[in-house]
Amino acid sequence: LSRAAGRSAWLWCGGLGLAALLAGAVRILPWVLDPDVPARVALPFARGVAELAVEAAVMAGWPIGFALAAQRFAERGEARAMMLLGESPAKTALAQWPVALPLALVLALASALGALDASAPGRMAQDLVDQGRAACAAASEPRTYAIPFVDATWLCAPGSAPVLYGSGPGSLHSVAFSARNARIAGDMRRIDLDDARFSLSSIDAKVHANHVVLRGMSPWTHASNVPPIERALVVVLAAALAAAAAIWASVTGRAKGPLVAIALGALGPLATLGLMRALERADAPAAWYLVTPIASALFPAVLAMMKRGC
């Protein structure tokens, strides 16, 4: 069972990962094809897409692969034979930890890296600014490079330092500015501008300063309140419990057919992702996320018992 479960899980993770990467590539393709956006600016977005794709693929592929392997194990009568020899379904599920460990490590790494960007969106915004400035400095002819998400544009001219032109975030959107460089805080509530020039259309005035610090602004986006380590722990535990519940349901004969096994394997991760999304939108305390692994095991177990009852 362990060998079959490992092969099945990696196969499903690979297939789901490829589908997720293709779906993510569609989102960043317009920027890649836009001549006003340098190719290197798309790299931070590509990194974020890859992290989310790997996380979702392993989180779903691991329980689904284990569920299908256990379902075939039960169909062949091997599960019943093992129970007659005294091995309980719960012990069978827990015995798969050696093949689950590499999956857990990959999932933990992808989840932690993704949480770093989600908890500090300013890191990605700063990366976009830096990549655009580097591309602008290497330009061989006068041109402009747009910076997606930051609502700013680099003005490039050979032999001259790049100049960042844009508008302020939130309530400062009507204020146009130019600067030699910008540094964005992780929570995006502070921006440092070097050699900044502001155009205040409301009072027909222009201001120049060598260094400007903008504080206390509303950020462009909402930062996640879950620390990377806690998110990685919650996601790995949820996937592991979902996989264990799916194996238990299949070994005990509650998963009749591969379609039911796939549904049992996918239900736990879907419940986890949906609950985590709801908690993020509600800005719930980080401790509440520890409830999601329970839901990941409870949903497939309840479905399996309802299936058996029918």
PDB file of C-alpha atoms in Angstrom:
ATOM      1  CA  LEU A   1       0.000   0.000   0.000  1.00  0.00           C
ATOM      2  CA  SER A   2       2.787   2.456   0.886  1.00  0.00           C
ATOM      3  CA  ARG A   3       4.528   2.080  -2.476  1.00  0.00           C
ATOM      4  CA  ALA A   4       1.259   2.425  -4.394  1.00  0.00           C
ATOM      5  CA  ALA A   5       0.144   5.372  -2.254  1.00  0.00           C
ATOM      6  CA  GLY A   6       3.424   7.203  -2.853  1.00  0.00           C
ATOM      7  CA  ARG A   7       3.265   6.713  -6.621  1.00  0.00           C
ATOM      8  CA  SER A   8      -0.383   7.738  -6.793  1.00  0.00           C
ATOM      9  CA  ALA A   9       0.131  10.838  -4.631  1.00  0.00           C
ATOM     10  CA  TRP A  10       3.121  12.115  -6.636  1.00  0.00           C
ATOM     11  CA  LEU A  11       1.257  11.473  -9.885  1.00  0.00           C
ATOM     12  CA  TRP A  12      -1.725  13.488  -8.724  1.00  0.00           C
ATOM     13  CA  CYS A  13       0.467  16.249  -7.308  1.00  0.00           C
ATOM     14  CA  GLY A  14       2.307  16.520 -10.615  1.00  0.00           C
ATOM     15  CA  GLY A  15      -0.881  16.625 -12.672  1.00  0.00           C
ATOM     16  CA  LEU A  16      -2.620  19.156 -10.444  1.00  0.00           C
ATOM     17  CA  GLY A  17       0.568  21.230 -10.229  1.00  0.00           C
ATOM     18  CA  LEU A  18       0.879  21.382 -14.001  1.00  0.00           C
ATOM     19  CA  ALA A  19      -2.763  22.443 -14.353  1.00  0.00           C
ATOM     20  CA  ALA A  20      -2.343  25.113 -11.658  1.00  0.00           C
ATOM     21  CA  LEU A  21       0.839  26.462 -13.272  1.00  0.00           C
ATOM     22  CA  LEU A  22      -0.886  26.709 -16.645  1.00  0.00           C
ATOM     23  CA  ALA A  23      -3.834  28.529 -15.065  1.00  0.00           C
ATOM     24  CA  GLY A  24      -1.450  30.902 -13.301  1.00  0.00           C
ATOM     25  CA  ALA A  25       0.527  31.504 -16.481  1.00  0.00           C
ATOM     26  CA  VAL A  26      -2.656  32.765 -18.140  1.00  0.00           C
ATOM     27  CA  ARG A  27      -2.889  35.494 -15.472  1.00  0.00           C
ATOM     28  CA  ILE A  28       0.657  36.789 -15.954  1.00  0.00           C
ATOM     29  CA  LEU A  29       0.755  36.284 -19.743  1.00  0.00           C
ATOM     30  CA  PRO A  30      -0.627  39.788 -20.509  1.00  0.00           C
ATOM     31  CA  TRP A  31       2.267  41.341 -18.582  1.00  0.00           C
ATOM     32  CA  VAL A  32       4.825  39.091 -20.278  1.00  0.00           C
ATOM     33  CA  LEU A  33       3.512  40.092 -23.713  1.00  0.00           C
ATOM     34  CA  ASP A  34       3.188  43.797 -22.863  1.00  0.00           C
ATOM     35  CA  PRO A  35       6.231  45.630 -24.317  1.00  0.00           C
ATOM     36  CA  ASP A  36       5.886  48.313 -21.631  1.00  0.00           C
ATOM     37  CA  VAL A  37       6.460  45.740 -18.865  1.00  0.00           C
ATOM     38  CA  PRO A  38      10.008  44.308 -18.719  1.00  0.00           C
ATOM     39  CA  ALA A  39      10.185  40.531 -18.596  1.00  0.00           C
ATOM     40  CA  ARG A  40      12.104  40.532 -15.335  1.00  0.00           C
ATOM     41  CA  VAL A  41       9.244  42.410 -13.623  1.00  0.00           C
ATOM     42  CA  ALA A  42       7.034  39.368 -14.175  1.00  0.00           C
ATOM     43  CA  LEU A  43       9.437  37.187 -12.163  1.00  0.00           C
ATOM     44  CA  PRO A  44       8.033  38.110  -8.703  1.00  0.00           C
ATOM     45  CA  PHE A  45       4.531  37.290  -9.931  1.00  0.00           C
ATOM     46  CA  ALA A  46       5.759  34.041 -11.491  1.00  0.00           C
ATOM     47  CA  ARG A  47       7.343  33.111  -8.167  1.00  0.00           C
ATOM     48  CA  GLY A  48       4.093  33.782  -6.312  1.00  0.00           C
ATOM     49  CA  VAL A  49       2.076  31.774  -8.853  1.00  0.00           C
ATOM     50  CA  ALA A  50       4.495  28.842  -8.551  1.00  0.00           C
ATOM     51  CA  GLU A  51       4.279  28.874  -4.747  1.00  0.00           C
ATOM     52  CA  LEU A  52       0.478  28.836  -4.784  1.00  0.00           C
ATOM     53  CA  ALA A  53       0.385  26.164  -7.510  1.00  0.00           C
ATOM     54  CA  VAL A  54       2.687  23.818  -5.607  1.00  0.00           C
ATOM     55  CA  GLU A  55       0.829  24.393  -2.343  1.00  0.00           C
ATOM     56  CA  ALA A  56      -2.602  23.686  -3.848  1.00  0.00           C
ATOM     57  CA  ALA A  57      -1.366  20.721  -5.897  1.00  0.00           C
ATOM     58  CA  VAL A  58       0.323  18.911  -3.001  1.00  0.00           C
ATOM     59  CA  MET A  59      -2.433  19.752  -0.558  1.00  0.00           C
ATOM     60  CA  ALA A  60      -5.053  18.146  -2.827  1.00  0.00           C
ATOM     61  CA  GLY A  61      -2.938  15.549  -4.636  1.00  0.00           C
ATOM     62  CA  TRP A  62      -1.604  13.957  -1.465  1.00  0.00           C
ATOM     63  CA  PRO A  63      -5.030  12.930   0.012  1.00  0.00           C
ATOM     64  CA  ILE A  64      -6.487  12.047  -3.404  1.00  0.00           C
ATOM     65  CA  GLY A  65      -3.525   9.826  -4.301  1.00  0.00           C
ATOM     66  CA  PHE A  66      -3.633   8.070  -0.957  1.00  0.00           C
ATOM     67  CA  ALA A  67      -7.415   7.601  -1.184  1.00  0.00           C
ATOM     68  CA  LEU A  68      -7.224   5.976  -4.636  1.00  0.00           C
ATOM     69  CA  ALA A  69      -4.384   3.665  -3.606  1.00  0.00           C
ATOM     70  CA  ALA A  70      -6.291   2.600  -0.479  1.00  0.00           C
ATOM     71  CA  GLN A  71      -9.472   2.089  -2.490  1.00  0.00           C
ATOM     72  CA  ARG A  72      -7.678  -0.320  -4.848  1.00  0.00           C
ATOM     73  CA  PHE A  73      -6.063  -1.973  -1.809  1.00  0.00           C
ATOM     74  CA  ALA A  74      -9.531  -2.612  -0.368  1.00  0.00           C
ATOM     75  CA  GLU A  75     -10.987  -3.781  -3.699  1.00  0.00           C
ATOM     76  CA  ARG A  76      -8.330  -6.490  -3.981  1.00  0.00           C
ATOM     77  CA  GLY A  77      -9.261  -7.771  -0.522  1.00  0.00           C
ATOM     78  CA  GLU A  78      -5.878  -6.950   0.980  1.00  0.00           C
ATOM     79  CA  ALA A  79      -7.359  -4.463   3.433  1.00  0.00           C
ATOM     80  CA  ARG A  80      -9.751  -7.096   4.783  1.00  0.00           C
ATOM     81  CA  ALA A  81      -6.888  -9.566   5.097  1.00  0.00           C
ATOM     82  CA  MET A  82      -4.835  -7.077   7.094  1.00  0.00           C
ATOM     83  CA  MET A  83      -7.777  -6.429   9.425  1.00  0.00           C
ATOM     84  CA  LEU A  84      -8.190 -10.158   9.957  1.00  0.00           C
ATOM     85  CA  LEU A  85      -4.516 -10.257  10.920  1.00  0.00           C
ATOM     86  CA  GLY A  86      -5.201  -7.632  13.583  1.00  0.00           C
ATOM     87  CA  GLU A  87      -4.175  -4.372  11.876  1.00  0.00           C
ATOM     88  CA  SER A  88      -6.810  -1.678  12.372  1.00  0.00           C
ATOM     89  CA  PRO A  89      -7.681   0.825   9.588  1.00  0.00           C
ATOM     90  CA  ALA A  90      -6.296   3.640  11.740  1.00  0.00           C
ATOM     91  CA  LYS A  91      -2.964   1.836  12.063  1.00  0.00           C
ATOM     92  CA  THR A  92      -2.902   1.272   8.301  1.00  0.00           C
ATOM     93  CA  ALA A  93      -3.408   4.993   7.744  1.00  0.00           C
ATOM     94  CA  LEU A  94      -0.699   5.995  10.218  1.00  0.00           C
ATOM     95  CA  ALA A  95       1.742   3.486   8.719  1.00  0.00           C
ATOM     96  CA  GLN A  96       1.986   5.591   5.545  1.00  0.00           C
ATOM     97  CA  TRP A  97       4.031   8.362   7.218  1.00  0.00           C
ATOM     98  CA  PRO A  98       7.373   7.406   5.559  1.00  0.00           C
ATOM     99  CA  VAL A  99       6.001   8.034   2.050  1.00  0.00           C
ATOM    100  CA  ALA A 100       4.053  11.077   3.267  1.00  0.00           C
ATOM    101  CA  LEU A 101       7.110  12.802   4.766  1.00  0.00           C
ATOM    102  CA  PRO A 102       8.570  14.109   1.448  1.00  0.00           C
ATOM    103  CA  LEU A 103       5.133  15.421   0.470  1.00  0.00           C
ATOM    104  CA  ALA A 104       4.833  17.182   3.820  1.00  0.00           C
ATOM    105  CA  LEU A 105       8.257  18.827   3.406  1.00  0.00           C
ATOM    106  CA  VAL A 106       7.446  20.116  -0.097  1.00  0.00           C
ATOM    107  CA  LEU A 107       4.069  21.406   1.082  1.00  0.00           C
ATOM    108  CA  ALA A 108       5.557  23.107   4.151  1.00  0.00           C
ATOM    109  CA  LEU A 109       8.211  24.872   2.068  1.00  0.00           C
ATOM    110  CA  ALA A 110       5.745  26.101  -0.562  1.00  0.00           C
ATOM    111  CA  SER A 111       3.261  27.248   2.080  1.00  0.00           C
ATOM    112  CA  ALA A 112       5.874  29.091   4.147  1.00  0.00           C
ATOM    113  CA  LEU A 113       7.315  30.891   1.106  1.00  0.00           C
ATOM    114  CA  GLY A 114       3.852  31.888  -0.058  1.00  0.00           C
ATOM    115  CA  ALA A 115       2.959  33.130   3.426  1.00  0.00           C
ATOM    116  CA  LEU A 116       6.062  35.344   3.487  1.00  0.00           C
ATOM    117  CA  ASP A 117       4.756  37.286   0.483  1.00  0.00           C
ATOM    118  CA  ALA A 118       1.163  37.239   1.750  1.00  0.00           C
ATOM    119  CA  SER A 119       2.068  38.542   5.223  1.00  0.00           C
ATOM    120  CA  ALA A 120       4.302  41.284   3.797  1.00  0.00           C
ATOM    121  CA  PRO A 121       2.920  42.300   0.372  1.00  0.00           C
ATOM    122  CA  GLY A 122       5.350  45.212   0.345  1.00  0.00           C
ATOM    123  CA  ARG A 123       8.177  42.730  -0.267  1.00  0.00           C
ATOM    124  CA  MET A 124       6.730  41.820  -3.645  1.00  0.00           C
ATOM    125  CA  ALA A 125       5.953  45.456  -4.461  1.00  0.00           C
ATOM    126  CA  GLN A 126       9.562  46.385  -3.641  1.00  0.00           C
ATOM    127  CA  ASP A 127      10.807  43.522  -5.783  1.00  0.00           C
ATOM    128  CA  LEU A 128       8.728  44.834  -8.684  1.00  0.00           C
ATOM    129  CA  VAL A 129      10.189  48.324  -8.272  1.00  0.00           C
ATOM    130  CA  ASP A 130      13.766  46.993  -8.068  1.00  0.00           C
ATOM    131  CA  GLN A 131      13.383  44.726 -11.098  1.00  0.00           C
ATOM    132  CA  GLY A 132      11.887  47.573 -13.121  1.00  0.00           C
ATOM    133  CA  ARG A 133      14.710  49.939 -12.129  1.00  0.00           C
ATOM    134  CA  ALA A 134      17.341  47.381 -13.167  1.00  0.00           C
ATOM    135  CA  ALA A 135      15.651  46.903 -16.547  1.00  0.00           C
ATOM    136  CA  CYS A 136      15.380  50.665 -16.969  1.00  0.00           C
ATOM    137  CA  ALA A 137      19.070  51.196 -16.192  1.00  0.00           C
ATOM    138  CA  ALA A 138      19.985  48.696 -18.921  1.00  0.00           C
ATOM    139  CA  ALA A 139      17.767  50.330 -21.581  1.00  0.00           C
ATOM    140  CA  SER A 140      19.637  51.259 -24.757  1.00  0.00           C
ATOM    141  CA  GLU A 141      17.074  53.827 -25.920  1.00  0.00           C
ATOM    142  CA  PRO A 142      14.561  56.200 -24.290  1.00  0.00           C
ATOM    143  CA  ARG A 143      11.484  54.308 -23.168  1.00  0.00           C
ATOM    144  CA  THR A 144       9.101  53.676 -20.276  1.00  0.00           C
ATOM    145  CA  TYR A 145       8.585  50.563 -18.153  1.00  0.00           C
ATOM    146  CA  ALA A 146       5.273  50.140 -16.317  1.00  0.00           C
ATOM    147  CA  ILE A 147       5.264  48.507 -12.878  1.00  0.00           C
ATOM    148  CA  PRO A 148       2.052  46.471 -12.420  1.00  0.00           C
ATOM    149  CA  PHE A 149       0.263  46.573  -9.079  1.00  0.00           C
ATOM    150  CA  VAL A 150       2.286  49.606  -7.875  1.00  0.00           C
ATOM    151  CA  ASP A 151       0.656  52.083 -10.306  1.00  0.00           C
ATOM    152  CA  ALA A 152       4.008  53.610 -11.293  1.00  0.00           C
ATOM    153  CA  THR A 153       6.241  53.819 -14.357  1.00  0.00           C
ATOM    154  CA  TRP A 154      10.013  53.990 -14.776  1.00  0.00           C
ATOM    155  CA  LEU A 155      11.189  56.679 -17.235  1.00  0.00           C
ATOM    156  CA  CYS A 156      14.364  55.454 -18.922  1.00  0.00           C
ATOM    157  CA  ALA A 157      16.982  57.402 -20.880  1.00  0.00           C
ATOM    158  CA  PRO A 158      20.497  56.154 -21.723  1.00  0.00           C
ATOM    159  CA  GLY A 159      23.136  58.011 -19.747  1.00  0.00           C
ATOM    160  CA  SER A 160      20.631  59.260 -17.151  1.00  0.00           C
ATOM    161  CA  ALA A 161      19.474  57.768 -13.879  1.00  0.00           C
ATOM    162  CA  PRO A 162      16.031  56.100 -14.031  1.00  0.00           C
ATOM    163  CA  VAL A 163      13.120  58.190 -12.744  1.00  0.00           C
ATOM    164  CA  LEU A 164      10.039  56.669 -11.151  1.00  0.00           C
ATOM    165  CA  TYR A 165       6.783  58.435 -12.016  1.00  0.00           C
ATOM    166  CA  GLY A 166       3.392  57.586 -10.561  1.00  0.00           C
ATOM    167  CA  SER A 167       0.581  58.556  -8.232  1.00  0.00           C
ATOM    168  CA  GLY A 168       0.177  58.011  -4.529  1.00  0.00           C
ATOM    169  CA  PRO A 169      -1.867  55.160  -3.009  1.00  0.00           C
ATOM    170  CA  GLY A 170      -5.288  55.523  -1.402  1.00  0.00           C
ATOM    171  CA  SER A 171      -6.266  59.092  -0.617  1.00  0.00           C
ATOM    172  CA  LEU A 172      -3.072  60.374  -2.308  1.00  0.00           C
ATOM    173  CA  HIS A 173      -4.038  58.970  -5.701  1.00  0.00           C
ATOM    174  CA  SER A 174      -4.564  62.482  -7.111  1.00  0.00           C
ATOM    175  CA  VAL A 175      -0.986  63.484  -6.185  1.00  0.00           C
ATOM    176  CA  ALA A 176       1.517  62.832  -8.982  1.00  0.00           C
ATOM    177  CA  PHE A 177       5.134  62.274  -8.013  1.00  0.00           C
ATOM    178  CA  SER A 178       8.519  61.467  -9.483  1.00  0.00           C
ATOM    179  CA  ALA A 179      11.535  60.067  -7.618  1.00  0.00           C
ATOM    180  CA  ARG A 180      14.953  58.550  -8.191  1.00  0.00           C
ATOM    181  CA  ASN A 181      14.081  55.537  -6.050  1.00  0.00           C
ATOM    182  CA  ALA A 182      11.376  54.164  -3.755  1.00  0.00           C
ATOM    183  CA  ARG A 183      11.439  51.804  -0.786  1.00  0.00           C
ATOM    184  CA  ILE A 184       8.179  50.181   0.318  1.00  0.00           C
ATOM    185  CA  ALA A 185       7.593  48.771   3.799  1.00  0.00           C
ATOM    186  CA  GLY A 186       6.423  45.191   4.211  1.00  0.00           C
ATOM    187  CA  ASP A 187       2.910  46.208   5.294  1.00  0.00           C
ATOM    188  CA  MET A 188       2.843  48.889   2.539  1.00  0.00           C
ATOM    189  CA  ARG A 189       1.956  51.604   5.070  1.00  0.00           C
ATOM    190  CA  ARG A 190       5.255  53.456   4.595  1.00  0.00           C
ATOM    191  CA  ILE A 191       7.038  54.574   1.437  1.00  0.00           C
ATOM    192  CA  ASP A 192      10.451  56.258   1.310  1.00  0.00           C
ATOM    193  CA  LEU A 193      11.168  58.368  -1.774  1.00  0.00           C
ATOM    194  CA  ASP A 194      14.577  59.759  -2.777  1.00  0.00           C
ATOM    195  CA  ASP A 195      14.854  63.060  -4.694  1.00  0.00           C
ATOM    196  CA  ALA A 196      11.065  63.303  -4.821  1.00  0.00           C
ATOM    197  CA  ARG A 197       9.003  65.872  -6.697  1.00  0.00           C
ATOM    198  CA  PHE A 198       5.257  66.248  -6.125  1.00  0.00           C
ATOM    199  CA  SER A 199       2.631  67.954  -8.251  1.00  0.00           C
ATOM    200  CA  LEU A 200      -0.401  69.085  -6.239  1.00  0.00           C
ATOM    201  CA  SER A 201      -3.051  69.901  -8.822  1.00  0.00           C
ATOM    202  CA  SER A 202      -5.612  70.930  -6.204  1.00  0.00           C
ATOM    203  CA  ILE A 203      -3.535  73.972  -5.176  1.00  0.00           C
ATOM    204  CA  ASP A 204      -1.414  74.269  -8.325  1.00  0.00           C
ATOM    205  CA  ALA A 205       1.849  73.734  -6.447  1.00  0.00           C
ATOM    206  CA  LYS A 206       5.022  71.712  -6.899  1.00  0.00           C
ATOM    207  CA  VAL A 207       7.215  70.420  -4.086  1.00  0.00           C
ATOM    208  CA  HIS A 208      10.759  69.033  -4.190  1.00  0.00           C
ATOM    209  CA  ALA A 209      12.533  67.175  -1.361  1.00  0.00           C
ATOM    210  CA  ASN A 210      15.721  65.135  -1.165  1.00  0.00           C
ATOM    211  CA  HIS A 211      14.028  62.512   0.987  1.00  0.00           C
ATOM    212  CA  VAL A 212      10.358  61.970   1.788  1.00  0.00           C
ATOM    213  CA  VAL A 213       8.742  59.452   4.140  1.00  0.00           C
ATOM    214  CA  LEU A 214       5.023  58.766   3.682  1.00  0.00           C
ATOM    215  CA  ARG A 215       3.493  57.058   6.729  1.00  0.00           C
ATOM    216  CA  GLY A 216       0.122  55.849   7.961  1.00  0.00           C
ATOM    217  CA  MET A 217      -1.397  55.298   4.520  1.00  0.00           C
ATOM    218  CA  SER A 218      -3.975  52.701   3.560  1.00  0.00           C
ATOM    219  CA  PRO A 219      -2.095  49.892   1.813  1.00  0.00           C
ATOM    220  CA  TRP A 220      -2.748  48.821  -1.780  1.00  0.00           C
ATOM    221  CA  THR A 221      -3.638  45.336  -0.577  1.00  0.00           C
ATOM    222  CA  HIS A 222      -4.533  43.451   2.614  1.00  0.00           C
ATOM    223  CA  ALA A 223      -1.718  41.616   4.369  1.00  0.00           C
ATOM    224  CA  SER A 224      -2.324  38.120   5.735  1.00  0.00           C
ATOM    225  CA  ASN A 225      -2.242  37.917   9.533  1.00  0.00           C
ATOM    226  CA  VAL A 226      -1.004  34.299   9.639  1.00  0.00           C
ATOM    227  CA  PRO A 227       2.743  33.878  10.327  1.00  0.00           C
ATOM    228  CA  PRO A 228       4.544  31.714   7.727  1.00  0.00           C
ATOM    229  CA  ILE A 229       5.462  28.948  10.197  1.00  0.00           C
ATOM    230  CA  GLU A 230       1.909  28.690  11.527  1.00  0.00           C
ATOM    231  CA  ARG A 231       0.441  28.621   8.016  1.00  0.00           C
ATOM    232  CA  ALA A 232       2.856  25.882   6.951  1.00  0.00           C
ATOM    233  CA  LEU A 233       2.014  23.857  10.070  1.00  0.00           C
ATOM    234  CA  VAL A 234      -1.739  24.252   9.577  1.00  0.00           C
ATOM    235  CA  VAL A 235      -1.641  23.368   5.873  1.00  0.00           C
ATOM    236  CA  VAL A 236       0.587  20.296   6.356  1.00  0.00           C
ATOM    237  CA  LEU A 237      -1.475  19.043   9.300  1.00  0.00           C
ATOM    238  CA  ALA A 238      -4.715  19.569   7.372  1.00  0.00           C
ATOM    239  CA  ALA A 239      -3.410  17.641   4.341  1.00  0.00           C
ATOM    240  CA  ALA A 240      -2.061  14.834   6.535  1.00  0.00           C
ATOM    241  CA  LEU A 241      -5.350  14.447   8.414  1.00  0.00           C
ATOM    242  CA  ALA A 242      -7.313  14.566   5.153  1.00  0.00           C
ATOM    243  CA  ALA A 243      -5.096  11.821   3.720  1.00  0.00           C
ATOM    244  CA  ALA A 244      -5.454   9.704   6.875  1.00  0.00           C
ATOM    245  CA  ALA A 245      -9.245  10.115   6.866  1.00  0.00           C
ATOM    246  CA  ALA A 246      -9.401   9.172   3.175  1.00  0.00           C
ATOM    247  CA  ILE A 247      -7.310   6.016   3.746  1.00  0.00           C
ATOM    248  CA  TRP A 248      -9.464   5.034   6.726  1.00  0.00           C
ATOM    249  CA  ALA A 249     -12.647   5.505   4.691  1.00  0.00           C
ATOM    250  CA  SER A 250     -11.278   3.473   1.758  1.00  0.00           C
ATOM    251  CA  VAL A 251      -9.823   0.646   3.841  1.00  0.00           C
ATOM    252  CA  THR A 252     -13.090   0.212   5.764  1.00  0.00           C
ATOM    253  CA  GLY A 253     -14.991  -0.118   2.486  1.00  0.00           C
ATOM    254  CA  ARG A 254     -16.780   3.211   2.629  1.00  0.00           C
ATOM    255  CA  ALA A 255     -15.240   4.422  -0.649  1.00  0.00           C
ATOM    256  CA  LYS A 256     -17.034   2.408  -3.317  1.00  0.00           C
ATOM    257  CA  GLY A 257     -15.323   3.157  -6.602  1.00  0.00           C
ATOM    258  CA  PRO A 258     -12.571   5.599  -7.629  1.00  0.00           C
ATOM    259  CA  LEU A 259     -14.913   8.585  -8.000  1.00  0.00           C
ATOM    260  CA  VAL A 260     -15.990   8.325  -4.372  1.00  0.00           C
ATOM    261  CA  ALA A 261     -12.344   7.937  -3.327  1.00  0.00           C
ATOM    262  CA  ILE A 262     -11.406  11.097  -5.264  1.00  0.00           C
ATOM    263  CA  ALA A 263     -14.300  12.984  -3.637  1.00  0.00           C
ATOM    264  CA  LEU A 264     -13.221  11.843  -0.169  1.00  0.00           C
ATOM    265  CA  GLY A 265      -9.625  12.837  -0.854  1.00  0.00           C
ATOM    266  CA  ALA A 266     -10.511  16.269  -2.253  1.00  0.00           C
ATOM    267  CA  LEU A 267     -13.124  17.228   0.341  1.00  0.00           C
ATOM    268  CA  GLY A 268     -10.668  17.813   3.188  1.00  0.00           C
ATOM    269  CA  PRO A 269      -8.347  20.184   1.271  1.00  0.00           C
ATOM    270  CA  LEU A 270     -11.300  22.062  -0.227  1.00  0.00           C
ATOM    271  CA  ALA A 271     -12.825  22.529   3.220  1.00  0.00           C
ATOM    272  CA  THR A 272      -9.469  23.757   4.549  1.00  0.00           C
ATOM    273  CA  LEU A 273      -8.890  26.248   1.748  1.00  0.00           C
ATOM    274  CA  GLY A 274     -12.457  27.566   1.968  1.00  0.00           C
ATOM    275  CA  LEU A 275     -12.292  27.985   5.740  1.00  0.00           C
ATOM    276  CA  MET A 276      -8.883  29.679   5.578  1.00  0.00           C
ATOM    277  CA  ARG A 277     -10.169  32.077   2.935  1.00  0.00           C
ATOM    278  CA  ALA A 278     -13.185  32.921   5.101  1.00  0.00           C
ATOM    279  CA  LEU A 279     -10.942  33.556   8.118  1.00  0.00           C
ATOM    280  CA  GLU A 280      -8.667  35.816   6.053  1.00  0.00           C
ATOM    281  CA  ARG A 281     -11.611  37.898   4.839  1.00  0.00           C
ATOM    282  CA  ALA A 282     -12.931  38.184   8.398  1.00  0.00           C
ATOM    283  CA  ASP A 283      -9.432  39.211   9.599  1.00  0.00           C
ATOM    284  CA  ALA A 284      -9.720  36.525  12.284  1.00  0.00           C
ATOM    285  CA  PRO A 285      -6.958  36.009  14.869  1.00  0.00           C
ATOM    286  CA  ALA A 286      -4.160  33.687  13.769  1.00  0.00           C
ATOM    287  CA  ALA A 287      -5.073  31.146  16.482  1.00  0.00           C
ATOM    288  CA  TRP A 288      -8.415  30.473  14.772  1.00  0.00           C
ATOM    289  CA  TYR A 289      -6.628  28.894  11.816  1.00  0.00           C
ATOM    290  CA  LEU A 290      -5.751  25.904  14.007  1.00  0.00           C
ATOM    291  CA  VAL A 291      -9.394  24.816  13.625  1.00  0.00           C
ATOM    292  CA  THR A 292      -8.920  24.120   9.899  1.00  0.00           C
ATOM    293  CA  PRO A 293      -7.084  20.759  10.287  1.00  0.00           C
ATOM    294  CA  ILE A 294     -10.035  19.480  12.305  1.00  0.00           C
ATOM    295  CA  ALA A 295     -12.399  20.413   9.480  1.00  0.00           C
ATOM    296  CA  SER A 296     -10.058  18.752   6.987  1.00  0.00           C
ATOM    297  CA  ALA A 297     -10.439  15.385   8.738  1.00  0.00           C
ATOM    298  CA  LEU A 298     -14.040  15.809   9.865  1.00  0.00           C
ATOM    299  CA  PHE A 299     -15.631  16.540   6.480  1.00  0.00           C
ATOM    300  CA  PRO A 300     -14.395  13.404   4.640  1.00  0.00           C
ATOM    301  CA  ALA A 301     -15.066  11.229   7.713  1.00  0.00           C
ATOM    302  CA  VAL A 302     -18.670  12.443   7.938  1.00  0.00           C
ATOM    303  CA  LEU A 303     -19.160  11.967   4.202  1.00  0.00           C
ATOM    304  CA  ALA A 304     -17.774   8.439   4.437  1.00  0.00           C
ATOM    305  CA  MET A 305     -20.120   7.518   7.279  1.00  0.00           C
ATOM    306  CA  MET A 306     -23.096   9.006   5.416  1.00  0.00           C
ATOM    307  CA  LYS A 307     -22.093   7.017   2.347  1.00  0.00           C
ATOM    308  CA  ARG A 308     -21.929   3.833   4.376  1.00  0.00           C
ATOM    309  CA  GLY A 309     -25.325   4.572   5.888  1.00  0.00           C
ATOM    310  CA  CYS A 310     -26.867   4.973   2.430  1.00  0.00           C
TER     311      CYS A 310
END
